[in-house]
Amino acid sequence: MNHCTPLDVWYRNDFTSCFHQSVLNGLVPLLVITWSLSKAIAMFMEFRVNFALSSKSHKNVPLLRNTRGQTYGALSTPAGRQQQDQQHAGGSSFVVESDSFATGRRLTRFDVTRLLGIAIVLGLDFFGFYIMVFGQYNLEEDVERSYDHVKLSLGVHGLAASYLLFLSVAAVFVSNIHLSYGLRRQVNLVLLYEVLARCVDIRSFYITNCIDVIQFPGYARVVEIALVELLMLAVLIHENRYSPVSPKLGVSSSRHTCP
């Protein structure tokens, strides 16, 4: 299809090249990043609010207790103060506990998988830019449309990979364990979308070129990225089994993080 616009969605047996590059590889990834970023910001703000409320409640110890055996003033025993702190801290989705701060900064093999895999994906994107700048990029017009569309696609995908790398690093260094695993789940969800998007790319390339992957760098890149992301998900799918956080209630479970 020689002349098309992003509004032309389907032609014969595949997406049009305009819709594929402008919408599927341009607009949709940006919307996914925006959604994920809003979720991450919401989780961080909730943690900050709960942390502030917990800190404030710890300072406001009642002066008069009606319970038998308690004296006038603050709680007299360390055990009593610890019990009251636990009562004040309970009920929020991001529980502020000393053990949460200690466990949240632990590097697991799942973190290594995320960091290494996303770094490889970023390297493949940069390599695509490199061969295009030096005129070694063989364009598949039926899928990639034009060099400008490929630059847009590479830029958006590089931005998405950089965002995932940032979240993965933040998940390792963030202090609260519940916020940390919330960020990890965000990365895993975006990776799942990435695999589905790359499958759509591979289908389009396959329709026009079958298995001639080496001839077109764009074809080779999406296949390589899909393989890396599939391997990542094959490892990360087991992460919830070792997560110390309940995905629904946001409370500590009996399982330990995997070393």
Short mmCIF file of C-alpha atoms in Angstrom, two decimals:
data_model
loop_
_atom_site.label_atom_id
_atom_site.label_comp_id
_atom_site.label_asym_id
_atom_site.label_seq_id
_atom_site.Cartn_x
_atom_site.Cartn_y
_atom_site.Cartn_z
CA MET A 1 0.00 0.00 0.00
CA ASN A 2 1.89 3.05 -1.29
CA HIS A 3 -0.23 5.86 0.15
CA CYS A 4 -1.78 5.54 3.58
CA THR A 5 -2.45 7.39 6.81
CA PRO A 6 -2.47 6.24 10.45
CA LEU A 7 -6.27 6.02 10.12
CA ASP A 8 -5.89 3.28 7.49
CA VAL A 9 -5.76 0.30 9.83
CA TRP A 10 -5.97 -2.84 7.71
CA TYR A 11 -4.98 -3.75 4.17
CA ARG A 12 -5.47 -7.24 2.77
CA ASN A 13 -4.14 -9.56 5.48
CA ASP A 14 -2.16 -7.26 7.77
CA PHE A 15 -1.98 -3.84 9.40
CA THR A 16 -0.95 -1.03 7.09
CA SER A 17 2.62 0.18 7.50
CA CYS A 18 1.39 3.66 8.53
CA PHE A 19 -0.84 2.32 11.30
CA HIS A 20 1.79 -0.20 12.36
CA GLN A 21 4.58 2.33 12.85
CA SER A 22 2.61 5.41 13.92
CA VAL A 23 0.06 3.78 16.23
CA LEU A 24 1.17 0.27 17.23
CA ASN A 25 4.86 1.18 17.58
CA GLY A 26 4.39 4.86 18.41
CA LEU A 27 1.22 5.96 20.19
CA VAL A 28 0.31 2.74 22.01
CA PRO A 29 3.73 2.28 23.72
CA LEU A 30 3.59 5.90 24.90
CA LEU A 31 0.14 5.29 26.39
CA VAL A 32 1.39 2.15 28.14
CA ILE A 33 4.37 4.05 29.60
CA THR A 34 2.08 6.86 30.75
CA TRP A 35 -0.28 4.40 32.44
CA SER A 36 2.59 2.57 34.14
CA LEU A 37 4.22 5.82 35.26
CA SER A 38 0.95 7.05 36.77
CA LYS A 39 0.60 3.77 38.69
CA ALA A 40 4.18 4.01 39.96
CA ILE A 41 3.67 7.62 41.09
CA ALA A 42 0.40 6.67 42.82
CA MET A 43 2.15 3.85 44.71
CA PHE A 44 4.96 6.18 45.76
CA MET A 45 2.53 8.88 46.94
CA GLU A 46 0.51 6.31 48.91
CA PHE A 47 3.66 5.10 50.59
CA ARG A 48 4.70 8.65 51.50
CA VAL A 49 1.27 9.45 52.94
CA ASN A 50 1.17 6.25 54.99
CA PHE A 51 4.72 6.83 56.19
CA ALA A 52 3.86 10.38 57.27
CA LEU A 53 0.70 9.25 59.07
CA SER A 54 2.55 6.44 60.82
CA SER A 55 5.33 8.79 61.95
CA LYS A 56 2.78 11.30 63.23
CA SER A 57 0.80 8.65 65.11
CA HIS A 58 3.96 7.45 66.84
CA LYS A 59 4.57 10.94 68.23
CA ASN A 60 1.02 11.41 69.53
CA VAL A 61 1.16 8.97 72.47
CA PRO A 62 -1.89 9.52 74.74
CA LEU A 63 -1.20 10.97 78.18
CA LEU A 64 -3.98 9.11 80.02
CA ARG A 65 -4.70 5.41 79.74
CA ASN A 66 -7.88 3.81 81.06
CA THR A 67 -6.43 0.32 80.99
CA ARG A 68 -5.77 -1.20 84.43
CA GLY A 69 -2.11 -1.27 85.31
CA GLN A 70 -1.08 1.70 83.12
CA THR A 71 0.34 4.84 84.72
CA TYR A 72 -0.25 8.48 83.87
CA GLY A 73 1.89 9.58 80.93
CA ALA A 74 3.48 7.65 78.05
CA LEU A 75 3.54 3.87 77.88
CA SER A 76 5.92 2.69 80.55
CA THR A 77 7.33 -0.48 79.02
CA PRO A 78 9.09 -1.12 75.68
CA ALA A 79 6.65 -3.98 75.03
CA GLY A 80 3.71 -1.63 75.43
CA ARG A 81 5.22 0.93 73.11
CA GLN A 82 5.93 -1.76 70.51
CA GLN A 83 2.34 -3.02 70.71
CA GLN A 84 0.93 0.48 70.23
CA ASP A 85 3.28 1.15 67.29
CA GLN A 86 2.01 -2.01 65.60
CA GLN A 87 -1.60 -0.88 66.12
CA HIS A 88 -0.88 2.51 64.58
CA ALA A 89 1.01 1.02 61.63
CA GLY A 90 -1.66 -1.59 60.77
CA GLY A 91 -4.35 -1.18 58.14
CA SER A 92 -2.42 0.47 55.30
CA SER A 93 -1.37 -1.20 52.08
CA PHE A 94 2.24 -0.09 52.51
CA VAL A 95 3.11 -1.17 56.04
CA VAL A 96 5.98 0.78 57.56
CA GLU A 97 8.10 -1.76 59.42
CA SER A 98 11.77 -2.08 60.22
CA ASP A 99 12.01 -5.47 58.50
CA SER A 100 10.36 -3.99 55.39
CA PHE A 101 13.16 -1.45 55.06
CA ALA A 102 15.80 -4.16 55.47
CA THR A 103 14.30 -6.62 52.96
CA GLY A 104 13.31 -4.08 50.31
CA ARG A 105 16.90 -3.47 49.23
CA ARG A 106 17.79 -7.09 48.57
CA LEU A 107 18.98 -7.95 45.07
CA THR A 108 17.39 -11.16 43.82
CA ARG A 109 18.04 -13.25 40.74
CA PHE A 110 14.81 -11.86 39.29
CA ASP A 111 16.24 -8.33 39.59
CA VAL A 112 19.40 -9.46 37.81
CA THR A 113 17.24 -10.99 35.05
CA ARG A 114 15.35 -7.72 34.59
CA LEU A 115 18.44 -5.51 34.62
CA LEU A 116 20.46 -7.71 32.26
CA GLY A 117 17.59 -8.37 29.85
CA ILE A 118 16.52 -4.73 29.58
CA ALA A 119 20.16 -3.67 29.08
CA ILE A 120 20.39 -6.12 26.15
CA VAL A 121 17.17 -4.74 24.64
CA LEU A 122 18.53 -1.19 24.93
CA GLY A 123 21.73 -2.33 23.24
CA LEU A 124 19.75 -3.76 20.31
CA ASP A 125 17.89 -0.45 19.93
CA PHE A 126 21.14 1.53 19.94
CA PHE A 127 22.62 -0.86 17.39
CA GLY A 128 19.60 -0.22 15.14
CA PHE A 129 20.28 3.52 15.34
CA TYR A 130 23.96 2.92 14.66
CA ILE A 131 23.53 0.98 11.42
CA MET A 132 20.88 3.48 10.25
CA VAL A 133 23.19 6.46 10.82
CA PHE A 134 25.97 4.77 8.85
CA GLY A 135 23.64 3.84 5.98
CA GLN A 136 23.68 0.07 6.54
CA TYR A 137 19.99 -0.29 7.35
CA ASN A 138 18.01 -2.21 4.72
CA LEU A 139 14.44 -0.88 4.94
CA GLU A 140 11.40 -3.16 4.62
CA GLU A 141 8.90 -0.64 3.23
CA ASP A 142 5.86 -2.90 3.49
CA VAL A 143 6.29 -3.03 7.28
CA GLU A 144 8.54 -0.15 8.34
CA ARG A 145 7.19 2.40 5.86
CA SER A 146 10.12 4.88 5.87
CA TYR A 147 13.34 5.69 7.69
CA ASP A 148 11.57 8.43 9.62
CA HIS A 149 9.00 5.92 10.87
CA VAL A 150 11.78 3.54 11.90
CA LYS A 151 13.51 6.35 13.82
CA LEU A 152 10.23 7.09 15.60
CA SER A 153 9.74 3.43 16.44
CA LEU A 154 13.31 3.02 17.68
CA GLY A 155 13.07 6.20 19.75
CA VAL A 156 9.82 5.21 21.44
CA HIS A 157 11.03 1.68 22.12
CA GLY A 158 14.31 2.99 23.50
CA LEU A 159 12.35 5.33 25.77
CA ALA A 160 10.20 2.43 27.00
CA ALA A 161 13.27 0.27 27.68
CA SER A 162 14.97 3.15 29.53
CA TYR A 163 11.85 3.60 31.66
CA LEU A 164 11.79 -0.12 32.52
CA LEU A 165 15.48 0.02 33.41
CA PHE A 166 14.82 2.99 35.71
CA LEU A 167 11.95 1.16 37.45
CA SER A 168 14.07 -1.98 37.84
CA VAL A 169 16.91 -0.03 39.47
CA ALA A 170 14.47 1.87 41.70
CA ALA A 171 12.86 -1.40 42.81
CA VAL A 172 16.24 -2.61 44.08
CA PHE A 173 17.14 0.54 46.01
CA VAL A 174 13.72 1.60 47.33
CA SER A 175 13.51 1.10 51.09
CA ASN A 176 9.97 -0.24 51.57
CA ILE A 177 9.41 -3.83 50.51
CA HIS A 178 5.78 -3.34 49.42
CA LEU A 179 6.61 -0.38 47.19
CA SER A 180 9.61 -2.29 45.85
CA TYR A 181 7.55 -5.28 44.73
CA GLY A 182 4.87 -2.97 43.35
CA LEU A 183 7.48 -1.47 41.00
CA ARG A 184 8.67 -4.93 40.04
CA ARG A 185 5.13 -5.93 39.07
CA GLN A 186 4.84 -2.81 36.91
CA VAL A 187 7.98 -3.82 35.00
CA ASN A 188 6.64 -7.35 34.51
CA LEU A 189 3.30 -6.08 33.17
CA VAL A 190 4.96 -3.75 30.65
CA LEU A 191 7.26 -6.60 29.58
CA LEU A 192 4.19 -8.74 28.92
CA TYR A 193 2.81 -6.01 26.66
CA GLU A 194 6.22 -5.77 24.96
CA VAL A 195 6.22 -9.46 24.06
CA LEU A 196 2.72 -9.20 22.55
CA ALA A 197 3.75 -6.11 20.53
CA ARG A 198 6.87 -7.85 19.21
CA CYS A 199 4.74 -10.84 18.14
CA VAL A 200 2.65 -8.45 16.03
CA ASP A 201 5.86 -7.08 14.47
CA ILE A 202 7.18 -10.55 13.71
CA ARG A 203 3.87 -11.53 12.08
CA SER A 204 4.02 -8.53 9.75
CA PHE A 205 7.61 -9.23 8.76
CA TYR A 206 6.88 -12.91 8.28
CA ILE A 207 3.96 -12.22 5.90
CA THR A 208 6.23 -10.26 3.54
CA ASN A 209 9.59 -12.02 4.02
CA CYS A 210 8.87 -15.44 5.54
CA ILE A 211 11.99 -16.43 7.48
CA ASP A 212 14.51 -14.20 5.68
CA VAL A 213 15.53 -12.54 8.95
CA ILE A 214 19.14 -11.61 8.16
CA GLN A 215 18.31 -9.51 5.08
CA PHE A 216 16.36 -6.90 7.07
CA PRO A 217 17.86 -5.49 10.31
CA GLY A 218 14.41 -4.47 11.56
CA TYR A 219 13.18 -8.04 11.25
CA ALA A 220 16.25 -9.39 13.05
CA ARG A 221 15.92 -6.80 15.82
CA VAL A 222 12.30 -7.59 16.70
CA VAL A 223 13.02 -11.34 16.70
CA GLU A 224 16.03 -10.88 18.99
CA ILE A 225 14.11 -8.57 21.33
CA ALA A 226 11.17 -10.98 21.46
CA LEU A 227 13.49 -13.88 22.36
CA VAL A 228 15.18 -11.86 25.13
CA GLU A 229 11.85 -10.74 26.60
CA LEU A 230 10.38 -14.23 26.43
CA LEU A 231 13.38 -15.61 28.32
CA MET A 232 12.94 -12.84 30.89
CA LEU A 233 9.26 -13.68 31.41
CA ALA A 234 10.08 -17.40 31.66
CA VAL A 235 12.17 -16.52 34.74
CA LEU A 236 10.01 -13.72 36.14
CA ILE A 237 6.81 -15.77 36.03
CA HIS A 238 8.05 -17.54 39.18
CA GLU A 239 8.74 -14.34 41.11
CA ASN A 240 5.40 -14.23 42.96
CA ARG A 241 6.17 -17.60 44.54
CA TYR A 242 9.11 -16.01 46.37
CA SER A 243 7.60 -12.59 47.00
CA PRO A 244 7.19 -11.71 50.70
CA VAL A 245 4.27 -9.47 49.77
CA SER A 246 0.70 -10.60 49.15
CA PRO A 247 -0.31 -9.23 45.70
CA LYS A 248 -3.87 -8.47 46.92
CA LEU A 249 -3.52 -7.37 50.52
CA GLY A 250 -0.04 -5.85 50.44
CA VAL A 251 1.03 -7.66 53.63
CA SER A 252 4.01 -9.83 54.41
CA SER A 253 3.68 -13.54 53.65
CA SER A 254 5.54 -16.50 55.08
CA ARG A 255 7.69 -16.92 51.97
CA HIS A 256 11.17 -15.48 51.76
CA THR A 257 12.73 -13.70 48.81
CA CYS A 258 14.75 -15.90 46.53
CA PRO A 259 18.51 -15.33 46.83
#
